Short mmCIF file of C-alpha atoms and ligand atoms in Angstrom, two decimals:
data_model
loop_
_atom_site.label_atom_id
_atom_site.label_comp_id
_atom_site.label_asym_id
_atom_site.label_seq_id
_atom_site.Cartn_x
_atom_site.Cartn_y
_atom_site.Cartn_z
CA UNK A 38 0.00 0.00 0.00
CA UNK A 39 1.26 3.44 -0.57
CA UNK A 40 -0.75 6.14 0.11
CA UNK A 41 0.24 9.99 -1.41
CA UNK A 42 -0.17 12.87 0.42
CA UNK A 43 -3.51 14.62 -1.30
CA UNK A 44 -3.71 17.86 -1.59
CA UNK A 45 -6.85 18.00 -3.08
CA UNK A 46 -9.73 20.61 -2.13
CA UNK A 47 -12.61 18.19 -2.30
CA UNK A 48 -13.31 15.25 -1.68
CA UNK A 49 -10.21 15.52 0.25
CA UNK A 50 -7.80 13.76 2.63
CA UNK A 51 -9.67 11.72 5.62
CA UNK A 52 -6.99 10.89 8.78
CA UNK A 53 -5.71 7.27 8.35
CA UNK A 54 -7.36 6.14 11.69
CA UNK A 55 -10.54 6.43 10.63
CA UNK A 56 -9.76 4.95 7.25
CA UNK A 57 -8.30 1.57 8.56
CA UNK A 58 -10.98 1.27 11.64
CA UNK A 59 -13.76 1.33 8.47
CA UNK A 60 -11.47 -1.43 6.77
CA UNK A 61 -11.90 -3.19 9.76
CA UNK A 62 -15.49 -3.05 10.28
CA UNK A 63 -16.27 -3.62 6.38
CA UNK A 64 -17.41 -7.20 6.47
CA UNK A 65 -19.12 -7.32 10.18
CA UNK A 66 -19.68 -4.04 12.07
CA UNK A 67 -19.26 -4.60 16.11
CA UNK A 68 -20.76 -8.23 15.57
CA UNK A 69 -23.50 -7.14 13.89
CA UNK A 70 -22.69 -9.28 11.25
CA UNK A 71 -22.97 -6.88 8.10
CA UNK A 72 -20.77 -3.72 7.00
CA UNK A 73 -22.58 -0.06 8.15
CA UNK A 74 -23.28 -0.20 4.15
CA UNK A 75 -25.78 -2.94 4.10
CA UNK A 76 -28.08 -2.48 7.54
CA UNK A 77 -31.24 -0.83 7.66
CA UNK A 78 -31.55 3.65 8.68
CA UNK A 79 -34.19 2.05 11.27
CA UNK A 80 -31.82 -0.78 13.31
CA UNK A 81 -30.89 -0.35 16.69
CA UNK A 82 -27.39 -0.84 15.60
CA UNK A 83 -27.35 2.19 13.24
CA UNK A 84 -29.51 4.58 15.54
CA UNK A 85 -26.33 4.44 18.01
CA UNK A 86 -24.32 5.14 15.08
CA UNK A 87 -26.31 8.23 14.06
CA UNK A 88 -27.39 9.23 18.09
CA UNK A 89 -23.23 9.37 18.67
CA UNK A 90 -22.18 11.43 15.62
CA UNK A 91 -24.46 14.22 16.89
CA UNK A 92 -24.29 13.70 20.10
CA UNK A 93 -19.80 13.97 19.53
CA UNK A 94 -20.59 16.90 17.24
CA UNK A 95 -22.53 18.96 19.82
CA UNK A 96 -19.81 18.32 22.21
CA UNK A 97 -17.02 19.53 20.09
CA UNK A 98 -18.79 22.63 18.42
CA UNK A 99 -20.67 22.74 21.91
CA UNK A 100 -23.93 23.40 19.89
CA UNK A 101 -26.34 24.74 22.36
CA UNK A 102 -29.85 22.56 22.78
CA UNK A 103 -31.83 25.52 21.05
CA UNK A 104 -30.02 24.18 17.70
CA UNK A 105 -30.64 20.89 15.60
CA UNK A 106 -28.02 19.25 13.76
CA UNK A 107 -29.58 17.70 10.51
CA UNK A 108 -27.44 15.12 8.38
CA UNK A 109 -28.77 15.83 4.84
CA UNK A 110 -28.24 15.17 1.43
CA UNK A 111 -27.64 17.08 -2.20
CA UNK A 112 -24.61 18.75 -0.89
CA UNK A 113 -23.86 22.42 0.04
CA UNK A 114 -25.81 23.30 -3.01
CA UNK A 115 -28.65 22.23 -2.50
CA UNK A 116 -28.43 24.51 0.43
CA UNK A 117 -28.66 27.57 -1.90
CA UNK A 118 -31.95 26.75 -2.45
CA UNK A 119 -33.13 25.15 0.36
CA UNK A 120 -31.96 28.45 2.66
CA UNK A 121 -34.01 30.84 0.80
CA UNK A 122 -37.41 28.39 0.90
CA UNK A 123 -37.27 28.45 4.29
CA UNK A 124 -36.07 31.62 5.49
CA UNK A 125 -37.14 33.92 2.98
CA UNK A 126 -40.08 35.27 4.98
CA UNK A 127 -39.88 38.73 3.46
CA UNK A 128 -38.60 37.75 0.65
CA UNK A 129 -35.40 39.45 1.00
CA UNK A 130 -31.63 38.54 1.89
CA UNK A 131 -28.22 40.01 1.61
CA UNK A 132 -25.61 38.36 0.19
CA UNK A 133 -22.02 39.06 0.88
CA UNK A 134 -19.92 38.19 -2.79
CA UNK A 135 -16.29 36.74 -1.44
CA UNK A 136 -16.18 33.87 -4.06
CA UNK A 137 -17.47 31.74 -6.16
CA UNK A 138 -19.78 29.47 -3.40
CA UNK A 139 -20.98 32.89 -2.39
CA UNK A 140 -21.80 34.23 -5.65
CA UNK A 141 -23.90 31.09 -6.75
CA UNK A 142 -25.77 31.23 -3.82
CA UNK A 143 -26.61 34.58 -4.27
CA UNK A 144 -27.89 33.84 -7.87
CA UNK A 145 -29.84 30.96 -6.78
CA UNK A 146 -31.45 33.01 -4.11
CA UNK A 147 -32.64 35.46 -6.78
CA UNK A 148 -35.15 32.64 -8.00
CA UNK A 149 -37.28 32.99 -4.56
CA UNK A 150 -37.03 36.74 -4.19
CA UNK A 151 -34.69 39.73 -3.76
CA UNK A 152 -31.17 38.70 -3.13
CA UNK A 153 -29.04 41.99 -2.27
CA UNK A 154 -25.28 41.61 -2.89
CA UNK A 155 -24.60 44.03 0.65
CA UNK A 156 -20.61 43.84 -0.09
CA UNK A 157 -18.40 41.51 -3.00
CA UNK A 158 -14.41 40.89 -3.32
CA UNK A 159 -14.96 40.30 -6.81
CA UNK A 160 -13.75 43.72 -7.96
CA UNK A 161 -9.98 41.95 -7.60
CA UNK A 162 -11.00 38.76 -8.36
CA UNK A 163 -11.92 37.43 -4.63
CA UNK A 164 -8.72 37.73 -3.46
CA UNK A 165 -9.93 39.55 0.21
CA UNK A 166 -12.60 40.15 2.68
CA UNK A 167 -14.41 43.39 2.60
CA UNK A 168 -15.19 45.44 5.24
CA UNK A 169 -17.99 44.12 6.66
CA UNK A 170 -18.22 46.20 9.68
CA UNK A 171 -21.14 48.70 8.38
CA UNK A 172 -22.78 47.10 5.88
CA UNK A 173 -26.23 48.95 4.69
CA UNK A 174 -28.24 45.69 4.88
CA UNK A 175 -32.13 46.27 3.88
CA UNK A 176 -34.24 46.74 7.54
CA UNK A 177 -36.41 43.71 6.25
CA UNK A 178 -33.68 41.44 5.13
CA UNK A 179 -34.91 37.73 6.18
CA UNK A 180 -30.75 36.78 6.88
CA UNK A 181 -27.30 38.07 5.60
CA UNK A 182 -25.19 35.57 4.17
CA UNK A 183 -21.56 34.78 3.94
CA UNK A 184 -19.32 32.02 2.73
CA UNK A 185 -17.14 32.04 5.57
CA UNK A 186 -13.97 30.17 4.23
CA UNK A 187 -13.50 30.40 0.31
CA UNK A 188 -11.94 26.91 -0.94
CA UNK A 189 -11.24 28.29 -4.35
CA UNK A 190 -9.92 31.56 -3.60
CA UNK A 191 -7.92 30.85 0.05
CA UNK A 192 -10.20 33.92 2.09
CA UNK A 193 -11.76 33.16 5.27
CA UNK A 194 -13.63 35.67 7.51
CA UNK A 195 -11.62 36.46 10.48
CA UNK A 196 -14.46 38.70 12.26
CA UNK A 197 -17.83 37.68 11.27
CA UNK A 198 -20.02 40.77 9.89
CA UNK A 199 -21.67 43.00 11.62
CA UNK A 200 -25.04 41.71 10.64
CA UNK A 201 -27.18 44.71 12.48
CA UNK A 202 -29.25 42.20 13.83
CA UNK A 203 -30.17 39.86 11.20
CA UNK A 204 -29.88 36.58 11.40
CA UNK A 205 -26.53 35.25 9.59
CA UNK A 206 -26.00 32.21 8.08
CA UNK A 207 -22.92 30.92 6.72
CA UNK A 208 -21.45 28.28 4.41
CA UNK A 209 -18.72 26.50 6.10
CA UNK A 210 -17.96 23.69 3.97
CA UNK A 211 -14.26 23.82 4.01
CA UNK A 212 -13.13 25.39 7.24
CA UNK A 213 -15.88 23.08 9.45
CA UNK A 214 -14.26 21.75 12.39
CA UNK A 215 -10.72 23.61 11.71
CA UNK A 216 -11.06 25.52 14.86
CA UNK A 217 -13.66 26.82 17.79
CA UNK A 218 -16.71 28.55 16.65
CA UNK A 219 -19.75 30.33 18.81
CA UNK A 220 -22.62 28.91 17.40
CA UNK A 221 -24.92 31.58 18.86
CA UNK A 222 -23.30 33.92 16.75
CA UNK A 223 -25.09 32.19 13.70
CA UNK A 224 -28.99 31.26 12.86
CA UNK A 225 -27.52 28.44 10.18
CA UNK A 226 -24.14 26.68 9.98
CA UNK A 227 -24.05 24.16 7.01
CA UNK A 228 -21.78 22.41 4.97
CA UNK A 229 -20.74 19.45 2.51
CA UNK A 230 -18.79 17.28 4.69
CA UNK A 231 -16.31 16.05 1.73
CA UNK A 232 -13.96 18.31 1.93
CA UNK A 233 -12.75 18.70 6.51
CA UNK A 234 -14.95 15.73 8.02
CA UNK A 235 -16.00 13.21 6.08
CA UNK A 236 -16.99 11.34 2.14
CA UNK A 237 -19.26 13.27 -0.53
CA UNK A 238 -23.13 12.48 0.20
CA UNK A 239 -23.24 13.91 3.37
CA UNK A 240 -24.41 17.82 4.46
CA UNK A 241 -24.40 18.74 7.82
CA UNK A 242 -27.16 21.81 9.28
CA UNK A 243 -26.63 23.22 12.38
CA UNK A 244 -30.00 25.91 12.56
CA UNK A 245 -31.34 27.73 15.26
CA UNK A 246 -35.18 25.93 15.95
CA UNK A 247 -37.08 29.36 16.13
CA UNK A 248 -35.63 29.20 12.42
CA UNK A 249 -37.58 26.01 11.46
CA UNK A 250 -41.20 26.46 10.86
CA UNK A 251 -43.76 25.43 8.47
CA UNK A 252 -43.75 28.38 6.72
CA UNK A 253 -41.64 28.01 3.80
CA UNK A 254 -42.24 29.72 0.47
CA UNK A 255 -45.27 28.33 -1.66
CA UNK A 256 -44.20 25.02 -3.91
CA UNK A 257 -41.16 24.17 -1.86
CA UNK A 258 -40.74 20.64 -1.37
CA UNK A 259 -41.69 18.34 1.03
CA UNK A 260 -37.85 17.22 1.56
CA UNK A 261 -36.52 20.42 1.41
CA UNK A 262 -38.28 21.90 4.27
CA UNK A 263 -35.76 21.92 7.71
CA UNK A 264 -38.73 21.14 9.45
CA UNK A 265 -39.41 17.58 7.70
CA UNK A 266 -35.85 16.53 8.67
CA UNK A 267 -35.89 17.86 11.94
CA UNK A 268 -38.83 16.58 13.10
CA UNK A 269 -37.62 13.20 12.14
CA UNK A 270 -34.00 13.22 13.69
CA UNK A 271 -32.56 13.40 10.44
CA UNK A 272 -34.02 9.86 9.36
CA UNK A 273 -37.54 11.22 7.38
CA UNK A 274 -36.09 8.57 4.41
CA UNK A 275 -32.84 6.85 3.87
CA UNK A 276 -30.43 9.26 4.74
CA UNK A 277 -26.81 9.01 3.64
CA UNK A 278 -25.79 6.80 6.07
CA UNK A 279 -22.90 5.15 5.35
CA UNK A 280 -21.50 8.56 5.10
CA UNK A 281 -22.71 9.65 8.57
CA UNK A 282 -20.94 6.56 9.98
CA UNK A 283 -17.74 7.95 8.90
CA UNK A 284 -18.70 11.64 10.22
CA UNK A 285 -18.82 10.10 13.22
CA UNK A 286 -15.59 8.45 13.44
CA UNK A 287 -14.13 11.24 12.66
CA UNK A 288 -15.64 13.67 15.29
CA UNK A 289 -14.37 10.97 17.67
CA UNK A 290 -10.54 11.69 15.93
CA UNK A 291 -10.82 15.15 16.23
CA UNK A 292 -12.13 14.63 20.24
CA UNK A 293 -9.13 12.42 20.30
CA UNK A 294 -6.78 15.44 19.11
CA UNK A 295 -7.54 17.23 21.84
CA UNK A 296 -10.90 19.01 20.20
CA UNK A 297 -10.88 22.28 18.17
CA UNK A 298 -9.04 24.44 20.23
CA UNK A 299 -5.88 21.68 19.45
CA UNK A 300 -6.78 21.12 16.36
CA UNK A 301 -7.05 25.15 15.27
CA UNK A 302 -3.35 25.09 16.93
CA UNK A 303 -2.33 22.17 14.48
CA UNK A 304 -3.85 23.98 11.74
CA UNK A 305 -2.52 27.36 12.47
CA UNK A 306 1.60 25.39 12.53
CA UNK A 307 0.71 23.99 9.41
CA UNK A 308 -0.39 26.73 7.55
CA UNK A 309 2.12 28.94 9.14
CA UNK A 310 5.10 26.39 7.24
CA UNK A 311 3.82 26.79 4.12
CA UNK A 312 3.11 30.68 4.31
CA UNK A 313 6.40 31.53 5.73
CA UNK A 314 8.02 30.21 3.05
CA UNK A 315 5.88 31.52 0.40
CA UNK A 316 6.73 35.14 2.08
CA UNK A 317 10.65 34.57 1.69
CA UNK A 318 10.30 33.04 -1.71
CA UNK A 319 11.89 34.30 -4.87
CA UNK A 320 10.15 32.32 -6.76
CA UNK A 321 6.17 31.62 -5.26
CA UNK A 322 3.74 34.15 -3.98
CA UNK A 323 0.68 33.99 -2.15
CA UNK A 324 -2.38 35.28 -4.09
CA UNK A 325 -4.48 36.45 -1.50
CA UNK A 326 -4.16 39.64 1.44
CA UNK A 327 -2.44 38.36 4.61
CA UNK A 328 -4.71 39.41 7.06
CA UNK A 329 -7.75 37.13 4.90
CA UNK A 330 -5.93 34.00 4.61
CA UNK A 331 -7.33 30.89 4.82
CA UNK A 332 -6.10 27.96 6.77
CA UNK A 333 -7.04 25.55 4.85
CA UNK A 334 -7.10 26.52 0.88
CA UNK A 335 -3.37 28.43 0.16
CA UNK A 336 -3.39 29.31 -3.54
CA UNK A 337 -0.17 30.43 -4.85
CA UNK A 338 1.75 31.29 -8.49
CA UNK A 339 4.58 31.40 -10.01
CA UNK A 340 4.00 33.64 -12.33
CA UNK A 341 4.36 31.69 -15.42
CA UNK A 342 1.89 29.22 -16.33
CA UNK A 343 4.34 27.01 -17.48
CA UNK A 344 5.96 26.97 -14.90
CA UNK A 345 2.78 25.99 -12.58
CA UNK A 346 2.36 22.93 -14.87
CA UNK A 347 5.57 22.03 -14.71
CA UNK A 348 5.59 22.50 -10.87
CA UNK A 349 2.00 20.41 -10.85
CA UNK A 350 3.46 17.80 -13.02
CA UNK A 351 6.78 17.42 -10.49
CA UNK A 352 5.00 17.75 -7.39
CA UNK A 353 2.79 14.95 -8.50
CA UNK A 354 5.20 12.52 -9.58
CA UNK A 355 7.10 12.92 -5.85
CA UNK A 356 3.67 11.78 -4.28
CA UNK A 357 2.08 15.15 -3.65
CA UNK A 358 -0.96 15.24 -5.55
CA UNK A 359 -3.83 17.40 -6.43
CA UNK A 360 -1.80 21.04 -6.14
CA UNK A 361 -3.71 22.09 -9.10
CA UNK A 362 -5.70 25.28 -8.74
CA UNK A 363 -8.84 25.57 -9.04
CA UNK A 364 -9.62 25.95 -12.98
CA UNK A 365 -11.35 29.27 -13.10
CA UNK A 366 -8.40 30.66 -11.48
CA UNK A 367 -5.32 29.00 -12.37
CA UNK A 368 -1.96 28.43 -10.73
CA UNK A 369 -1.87 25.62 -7.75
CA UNK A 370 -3.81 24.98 -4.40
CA UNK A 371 -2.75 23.53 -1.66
CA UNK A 372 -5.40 22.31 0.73
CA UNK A 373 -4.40 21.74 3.87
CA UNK A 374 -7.45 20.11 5.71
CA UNK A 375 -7.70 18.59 9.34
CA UNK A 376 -6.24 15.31 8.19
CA UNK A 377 -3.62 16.12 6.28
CA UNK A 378 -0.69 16.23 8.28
CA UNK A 379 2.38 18.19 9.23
CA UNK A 380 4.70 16.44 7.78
CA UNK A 381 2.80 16.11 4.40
CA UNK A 382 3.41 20.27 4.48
CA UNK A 383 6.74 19.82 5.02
CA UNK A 384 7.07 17.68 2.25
CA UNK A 385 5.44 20.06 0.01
CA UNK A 386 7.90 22.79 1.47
CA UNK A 387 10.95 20.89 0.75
CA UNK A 388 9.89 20.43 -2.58
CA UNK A 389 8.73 23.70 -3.75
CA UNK A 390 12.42 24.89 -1.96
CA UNK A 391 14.19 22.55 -4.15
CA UNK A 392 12.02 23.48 -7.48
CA UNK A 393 12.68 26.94 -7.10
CA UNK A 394 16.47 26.15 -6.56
CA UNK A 395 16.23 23.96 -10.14
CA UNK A 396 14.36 27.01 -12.09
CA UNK A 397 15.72 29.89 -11.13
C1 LIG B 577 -17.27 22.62 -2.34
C2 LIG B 577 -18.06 23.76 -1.85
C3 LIG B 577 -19.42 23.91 -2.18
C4 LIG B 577 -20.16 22.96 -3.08
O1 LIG B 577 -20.35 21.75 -2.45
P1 LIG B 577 -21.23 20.59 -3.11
O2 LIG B 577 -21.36 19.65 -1.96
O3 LIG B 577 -20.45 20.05 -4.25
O4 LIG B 577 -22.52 21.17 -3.53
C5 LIG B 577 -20.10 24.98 -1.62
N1 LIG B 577 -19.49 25.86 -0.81
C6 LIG B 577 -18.19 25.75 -0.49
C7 LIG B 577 -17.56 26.75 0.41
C8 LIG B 577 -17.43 24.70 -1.00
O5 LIG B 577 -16.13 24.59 -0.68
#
């Protein structure tokens, strides 16, 4: 076996643990006789599974009781749509434009009623947070939304806006669980779990209850109403739940680090490596302002395309894959998730050192 270190933005890297412990319980799960894959949503044996992953979750996001966690399907996009149905009261919501995630959300919102773009990066090409600090959001706005970390551009919000009030609701896919977060501060946390927690199939919702209510937007669907899921614990059908299995085992992981607070420290060393170094560099640069960086998504150039294809085609053949960036904006990515660790940013350190010694 010889595994590479993946650098990929999503699906991503999952820690090893939790990888072998599956192998393990593939053919018989805890006696039960059957992998997770083939029992039934309804056993005793898979309720536990499901009642633990939330129950671990709460404890490390210390999610107060006043919030439901809902394992869903159709991924973080299926959230643009499903936000608007349900909290679109007034038919208005402001958007704030830092990226591509943001900016389809937005649009999709426009299909229910009057999505406001309050404040957008896209002026230079996503590559910072705006000021977000006095923000003219519309009296009657129903939420304001952000995407909080942006995979494809390597921006996360360091201070959450100053929503005036309004209820704010944020996309989190790819900087969920990479450090302690105050729930209360949001109405709606959600994101795809493929790319910090767990395998495609899976969205997590973490929403306030006042927020869930039967009165969703004429036409919306029965199974994309919050209320339908949460008033079934998440199992109103077949949920995705070989997927949730592996959620869980890998809250227990991250409770096993030491919990967010230790992993937000492991996250900050790593990213601090690779940063560092592209500071000093003659020959990489970071794309993005300083004080926005992500710590998980670091995009970075050369400044020759050529070069970046040569340096993807290198990097890949010494076991450190998926550096390409993203392809609307070129150059390479690094993701640099939960599970991916230290020493895989090392590697990727040592390597860019040496190719910038080679091409000088
Ligand atoms: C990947 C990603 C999405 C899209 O996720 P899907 O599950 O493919 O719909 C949305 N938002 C952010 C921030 C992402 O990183």
């Amino acid at each position: 076996m010889s595994r590479v270190y993946n650098f990929s933005a999503g699906p991503a890297v999952l820690p090893e643990e939790v990888l072998r412990e599956a192998a393990e319980e593939m053919m018989d799960y805890k006696g039960s006789g059957m992998s997770v894959m083939e029992m039934s949503h309804r056993s005793k044996v898979y309720d536990t599974i499901i009642k633990e992953a939330e129950a671990d979750l709460r404890d490390l996001m210390q999610i107060p009781d006043n919030y439901k966690v809902l394992f869903l399907q159709g991924g973080a996009s299926q959230q643009f749509a499903m936000i608007p149905m349900n909290l679109m009261k007034n038919k208005k919501a402001a958007y704030i434009v830092t990226g591509q995630w943001a900016k389809k959300a937005w649009k999709e919102a426009q299909i229910y009623g009057e999505a406001v773009s309050v404040a957008s990066s896209e002026d230079q090409t996503f590559s910072y947070i705006p000021d977000c600090s006095d923000l003219d959001i519309p009296d009657d706005a129903d939420y304001v939304y952000i995407c909080e970390n942006n995979t494809i551009y390597g921006t996360k919000f360091k201070e959450l806006p100053n929503t005036k009030g309004h209820t704010l609701v944020a996309d989190v896919s790819s900087c969920f669980l990479s450090e302690p977060v105050d729930v209360t501060k949001y109405g709606v946390i959600y994101g795809g779990v493929q790319k910090n927690i767990g395998p495609a199939g899976v969205v997590i919702v973490i929403i306030r209850e006042d927020l869930i209510t039967e009165d969703t937007l004429p036409g919306t669907p029965t199974m994309l109403k919050y209320k339908t899921h949460a008033d079934a614990a998440s199992l109103y059908n077949t949920p995705p739940a070989y997927g949730i299995y592996i959620c869980g085992k890998v809250f227990k992981w991250l409770k096993s680090m030491g919990g967010l607070s230790a992993i937000r420290e492991r996250n900050e060393e790593k990213a601090k490596i690779l940063y560092d170094f592209l500071d000093e560099s003659s020959l990489f640069r970071g794309t993005v302002a300083k004080e926005d960086r992500s710590l998980m998504n670091v995009p970075f150039v050369t400044g020759s395309d050529e070069l970046d294809a040569k340096f993807v085609a290198e990097a890949k053949a010494a076991g450190l894959e998926n550096l390409k960036g993203h392809r609307s904006v070129g150059g390479m990515r690094a993701s640099i998730y939960n599970a991916m660790p230290k020493e895989g940013v090392e590697k990727l350190v040592a390597f860019m050192r040496e190719f910038e010694e080679k091409n000088r």
